[in-house]
Short mmCIF file of C-alpha atoms in Angstrom, two decimals:
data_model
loop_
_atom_site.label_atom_id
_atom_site.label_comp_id
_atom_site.label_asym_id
_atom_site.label_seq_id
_atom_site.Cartn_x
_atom_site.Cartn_y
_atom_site.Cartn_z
CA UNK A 1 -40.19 74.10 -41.06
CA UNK A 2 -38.53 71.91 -38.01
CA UNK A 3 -35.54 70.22 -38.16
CA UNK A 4 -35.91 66.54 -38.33
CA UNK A 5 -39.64 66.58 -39.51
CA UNK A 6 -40.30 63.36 -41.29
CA UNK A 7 -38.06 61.35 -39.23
CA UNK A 8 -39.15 58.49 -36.45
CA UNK A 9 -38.73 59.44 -33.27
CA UNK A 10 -38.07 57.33 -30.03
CA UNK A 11 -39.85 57.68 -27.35
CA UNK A 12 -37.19 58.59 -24.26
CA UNK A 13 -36.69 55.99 -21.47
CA UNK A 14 -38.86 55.45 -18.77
CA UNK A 15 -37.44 55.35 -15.15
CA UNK A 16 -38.69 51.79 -14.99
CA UNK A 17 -36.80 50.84 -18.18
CA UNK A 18 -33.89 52.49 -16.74
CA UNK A 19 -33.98 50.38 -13.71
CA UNK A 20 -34.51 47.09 -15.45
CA UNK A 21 -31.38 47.56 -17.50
CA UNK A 22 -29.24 48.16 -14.35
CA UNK A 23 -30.96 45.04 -13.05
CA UNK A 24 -29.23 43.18 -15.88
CA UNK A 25 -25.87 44.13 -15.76
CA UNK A 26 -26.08 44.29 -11.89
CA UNK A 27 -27.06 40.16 -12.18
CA UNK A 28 -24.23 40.00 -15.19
CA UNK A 29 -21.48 41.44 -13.11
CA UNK A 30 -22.95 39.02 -10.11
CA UNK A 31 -22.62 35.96 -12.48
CA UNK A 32 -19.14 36.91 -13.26
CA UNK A 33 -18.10 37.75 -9.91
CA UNK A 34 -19.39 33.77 -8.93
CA UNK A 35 -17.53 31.57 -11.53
CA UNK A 36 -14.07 32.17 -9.60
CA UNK A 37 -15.46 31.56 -6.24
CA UNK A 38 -17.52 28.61 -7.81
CA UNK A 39 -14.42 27.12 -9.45
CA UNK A 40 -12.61 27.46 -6.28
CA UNK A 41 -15.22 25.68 -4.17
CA UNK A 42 -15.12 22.81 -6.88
CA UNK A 43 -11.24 22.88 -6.27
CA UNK A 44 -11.78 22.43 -2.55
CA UNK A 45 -14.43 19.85 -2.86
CA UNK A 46 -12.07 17.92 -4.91
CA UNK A 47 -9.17 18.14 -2.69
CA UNK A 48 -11.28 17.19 0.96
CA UNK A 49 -12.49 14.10 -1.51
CA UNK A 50 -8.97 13.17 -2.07
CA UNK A 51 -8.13 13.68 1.83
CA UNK A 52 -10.86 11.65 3.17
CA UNK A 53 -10.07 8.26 0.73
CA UNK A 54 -6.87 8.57 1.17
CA UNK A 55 -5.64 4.86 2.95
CA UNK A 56 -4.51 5.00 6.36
CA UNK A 57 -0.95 3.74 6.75
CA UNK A 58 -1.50 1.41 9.86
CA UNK A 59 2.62 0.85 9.71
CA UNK A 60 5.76 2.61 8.17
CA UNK A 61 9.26 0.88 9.43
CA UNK A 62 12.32 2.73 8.61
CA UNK A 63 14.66 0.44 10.94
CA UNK A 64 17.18 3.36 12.15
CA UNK A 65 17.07 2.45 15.49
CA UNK A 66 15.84 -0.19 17.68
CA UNK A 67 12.80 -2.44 16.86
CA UNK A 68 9.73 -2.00 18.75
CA UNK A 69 7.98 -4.18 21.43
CA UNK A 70 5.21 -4.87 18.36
CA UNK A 71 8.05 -7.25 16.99
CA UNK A 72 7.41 -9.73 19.23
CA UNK A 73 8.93 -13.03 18.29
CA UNK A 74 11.84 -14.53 16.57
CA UNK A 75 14.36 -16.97 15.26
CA UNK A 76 17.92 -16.16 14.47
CA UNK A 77 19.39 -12.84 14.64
CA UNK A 78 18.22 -9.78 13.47
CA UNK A 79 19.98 -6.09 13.68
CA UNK A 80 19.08 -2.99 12.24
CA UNK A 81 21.08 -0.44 10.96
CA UNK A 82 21.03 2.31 7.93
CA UNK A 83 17.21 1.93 7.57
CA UNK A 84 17.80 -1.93 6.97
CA UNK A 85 16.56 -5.02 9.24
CA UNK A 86 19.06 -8.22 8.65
CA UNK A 87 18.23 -11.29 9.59
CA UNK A 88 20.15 -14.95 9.63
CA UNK A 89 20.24 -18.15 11.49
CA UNK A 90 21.61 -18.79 14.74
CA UNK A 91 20.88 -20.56 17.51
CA UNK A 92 20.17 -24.39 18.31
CA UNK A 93 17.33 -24.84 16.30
CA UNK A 94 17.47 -25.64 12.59
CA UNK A 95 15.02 -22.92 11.05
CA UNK A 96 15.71 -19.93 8.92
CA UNK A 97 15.75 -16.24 10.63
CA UNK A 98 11.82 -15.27 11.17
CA UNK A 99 10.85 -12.10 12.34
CA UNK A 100 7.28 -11.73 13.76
CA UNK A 101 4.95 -8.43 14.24
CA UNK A 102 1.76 -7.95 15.88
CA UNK A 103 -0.75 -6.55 13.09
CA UNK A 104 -4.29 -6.88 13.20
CA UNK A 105 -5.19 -6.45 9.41
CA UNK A 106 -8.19 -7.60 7.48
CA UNK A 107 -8.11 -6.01 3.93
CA UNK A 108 -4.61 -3.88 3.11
CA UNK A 109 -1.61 -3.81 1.35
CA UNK A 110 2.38 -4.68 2.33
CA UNK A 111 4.99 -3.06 0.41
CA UNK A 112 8.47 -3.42 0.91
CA UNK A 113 12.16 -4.37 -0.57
CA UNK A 114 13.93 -7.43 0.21
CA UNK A 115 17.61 -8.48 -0.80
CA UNK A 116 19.45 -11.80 -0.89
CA UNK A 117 22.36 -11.79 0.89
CA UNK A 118 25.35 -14.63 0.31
CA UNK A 119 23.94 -18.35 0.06
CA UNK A 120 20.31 -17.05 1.20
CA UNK A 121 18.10 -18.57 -1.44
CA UNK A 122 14.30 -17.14 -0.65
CA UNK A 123 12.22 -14.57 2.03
CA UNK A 124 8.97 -15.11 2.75
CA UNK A 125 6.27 -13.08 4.01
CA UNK A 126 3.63 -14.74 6.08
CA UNK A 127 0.49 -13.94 7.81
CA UNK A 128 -0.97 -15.51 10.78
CA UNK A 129 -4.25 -15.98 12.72
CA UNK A 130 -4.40 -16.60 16.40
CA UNK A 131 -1.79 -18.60 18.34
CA UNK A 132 -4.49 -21.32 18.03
CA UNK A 133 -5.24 -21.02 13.99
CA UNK A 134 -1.42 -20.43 13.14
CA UNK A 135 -0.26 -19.45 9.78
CA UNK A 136 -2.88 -17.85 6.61
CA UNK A 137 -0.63 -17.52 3.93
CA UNK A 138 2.43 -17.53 2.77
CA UNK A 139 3.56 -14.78 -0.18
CA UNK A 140 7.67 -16.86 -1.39
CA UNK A 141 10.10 -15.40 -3.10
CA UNK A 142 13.36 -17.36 -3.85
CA UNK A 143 15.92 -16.76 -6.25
CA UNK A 144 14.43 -19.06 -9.49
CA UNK A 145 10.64 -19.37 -7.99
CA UNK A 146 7.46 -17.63 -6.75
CA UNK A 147 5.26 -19.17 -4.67
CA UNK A 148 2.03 -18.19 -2.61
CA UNK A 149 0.75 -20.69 0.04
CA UNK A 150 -2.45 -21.06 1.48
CA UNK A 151 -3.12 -22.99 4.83
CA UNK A 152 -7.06 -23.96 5.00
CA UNK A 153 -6.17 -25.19 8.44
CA UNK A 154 -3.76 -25.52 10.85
CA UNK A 155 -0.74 -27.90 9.71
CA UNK A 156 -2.15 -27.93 5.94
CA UNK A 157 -0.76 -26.13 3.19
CA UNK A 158 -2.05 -25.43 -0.60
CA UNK A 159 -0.18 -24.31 -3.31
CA UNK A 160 -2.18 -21.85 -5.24
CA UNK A 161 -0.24 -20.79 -7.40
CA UNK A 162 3.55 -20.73 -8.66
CA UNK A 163 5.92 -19.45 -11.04
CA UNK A 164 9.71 -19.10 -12.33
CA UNK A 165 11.35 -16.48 -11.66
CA UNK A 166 15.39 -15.11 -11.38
CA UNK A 167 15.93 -13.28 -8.62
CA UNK A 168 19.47 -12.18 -8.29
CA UNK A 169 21.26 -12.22 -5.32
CA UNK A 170 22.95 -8.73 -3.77
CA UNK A 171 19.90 -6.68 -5.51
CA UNK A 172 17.18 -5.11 -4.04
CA UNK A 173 13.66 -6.66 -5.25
CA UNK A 174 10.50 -4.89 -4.60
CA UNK A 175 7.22 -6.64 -3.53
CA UNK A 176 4.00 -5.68 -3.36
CA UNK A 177 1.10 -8.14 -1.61
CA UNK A 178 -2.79 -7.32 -1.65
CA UNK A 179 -5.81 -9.02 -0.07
CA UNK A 180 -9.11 -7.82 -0.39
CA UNK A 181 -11.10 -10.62 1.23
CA UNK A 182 -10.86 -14.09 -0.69
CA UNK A 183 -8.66 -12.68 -2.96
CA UNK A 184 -4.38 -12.46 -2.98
CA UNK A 185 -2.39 -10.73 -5.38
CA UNK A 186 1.50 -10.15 -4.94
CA UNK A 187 3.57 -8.54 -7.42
CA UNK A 188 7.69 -9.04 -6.93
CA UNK A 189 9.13 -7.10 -9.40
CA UNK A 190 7.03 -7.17 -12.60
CA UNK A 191 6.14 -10.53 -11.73
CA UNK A 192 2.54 -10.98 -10.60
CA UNK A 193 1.17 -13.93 -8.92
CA UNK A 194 -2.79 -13.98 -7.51
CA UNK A 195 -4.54 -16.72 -5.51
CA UNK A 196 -8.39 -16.89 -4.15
CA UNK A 197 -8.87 -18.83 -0.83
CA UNK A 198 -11.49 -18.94 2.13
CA UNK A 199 -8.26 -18.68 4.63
CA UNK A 200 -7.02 -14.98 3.06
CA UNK A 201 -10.20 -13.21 4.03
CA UNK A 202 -9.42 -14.71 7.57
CA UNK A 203 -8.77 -11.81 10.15
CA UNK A 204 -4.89 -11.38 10.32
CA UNK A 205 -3.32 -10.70 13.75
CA UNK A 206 0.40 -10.66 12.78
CA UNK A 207 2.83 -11.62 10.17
CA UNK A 208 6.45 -11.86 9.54
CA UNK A 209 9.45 -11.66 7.63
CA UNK A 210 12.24 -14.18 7.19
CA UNK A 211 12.94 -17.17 4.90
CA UNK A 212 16.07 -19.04 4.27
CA UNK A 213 19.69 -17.31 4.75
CA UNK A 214 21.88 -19.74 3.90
CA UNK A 215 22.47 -22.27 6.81
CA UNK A 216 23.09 -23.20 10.40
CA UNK A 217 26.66 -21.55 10.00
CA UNK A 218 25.15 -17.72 10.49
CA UNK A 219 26.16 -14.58 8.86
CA UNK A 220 29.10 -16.23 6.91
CA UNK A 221 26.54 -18.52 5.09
CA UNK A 222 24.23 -15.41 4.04
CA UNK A 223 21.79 -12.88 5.30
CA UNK A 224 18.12 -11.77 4.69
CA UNK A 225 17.50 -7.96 4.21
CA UNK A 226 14.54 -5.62 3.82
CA UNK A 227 13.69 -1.98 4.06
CA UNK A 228 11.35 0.23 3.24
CA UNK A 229 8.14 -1.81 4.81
CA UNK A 230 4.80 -0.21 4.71
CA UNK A 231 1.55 -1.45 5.31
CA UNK A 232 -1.93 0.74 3.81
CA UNK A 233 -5.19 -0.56 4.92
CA UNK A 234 -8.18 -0.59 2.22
#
């Protein structure tokens, strides 16, 4: 009698069955060894997306030294110093300091921090076309109102919108202005203010900062200040 008689037997492996098993874990271990390098590549992708949509910064200003030849025009005096441009009236004529920079912009952003200084009662930001168009917009910020001014022509101005507002002097205020064509929106502080004109989606070739410091009697009256400009085109 044999051992194992009236058991099932298996038949034994052929060489092809043999070689279609490595096959599988050969194509398992292949799998495995894909998902890192997959996940990586994802990674990558994801980072080289961020890199190429990232805005371009057309303009960073952190007035330590001298200002460049690109601020081309003024009114009053204006001195940096400590990563801080100050501005206030002098001079014969009867205007608040200005400060002007050439810029050709169509759709971006301006950031920066302003601070009233003394009897100074509002900056302003404006944005100009050519010499022959003259001023775009205006983005106002005084100490009890917000304003944004549009000018459809030269000589004309529209009030688009306005607002209260208590800005307190010797503090640093943050403001924030964006056009995208037709469209304004300015944020100083938490405050937001937005306007839609024909005249913002005009092409930009400069702008400026100034507004009113205080009064024909200079630096004892009061003083504009701002720091920390930036300008991001979309």
């Amino acid at each position: 009698m044999s051992i194992g008689k009236g058991l099932p037997t298996e038949n034994p492996p052929t060489a092809a069955t043999r070689f279609q098993g490595l096959e599988k874990i050969d194509a398992a271990r292949t799998m495995q060894q894909k998902k890192p390098v997959k996940r990586f590549i994802l990674l990558l992708s994801g980072a080289l997306a961020l890199t190429t949509w990232a805005a371009p910064v057309v303009l960073e200003e952190n007035f330590s030294g001298p200002l460049s030849t690109n601020w081309f025009w003024g009114l009053g005096t204006w001195t940096t110093q400590d990563g801080v441009l100050r501005g206030f009236e002098s001079g014969p004529r009867r205007h608040g300091p200005v400060k002007m920079h050439k810029c050709a912009l169509k759709d971006a952003v301006v950031e920066c921090e302003f601070r009233l200084e003394g009897k100074a009662t509002f900056v302003g930001v404006i944005f100009n076309g050519s010499q022959e168009r003259g001023h775009l917009f205006h983005v106002v910020a005084g100490k009890d109102e917000l304003r944004l001014l549009a000018h459809p022509q030269k000589g004309k101005t529209l009030e688009p919108a306005k607002q209260p507002a208590q800005l307190a002097t010797g503090t640093w205020h943050r403001v924030r202005i964006e056009f995208r064509g037709e469209n304004l929106t300015a944020m100083v502080d938490e405050q937001k203010l937005t306007a839609q004109h024909p005249c913002i989606a005009e092409e930009k070739v400069s702008f400026g900062l100034g507004g009113d410091s205080g009064g024909p009697t200079g630096e004892k009256a009061g003083a504009l200040e701002f720091r920390k400009l930036k300008i991001t085109q979309l």
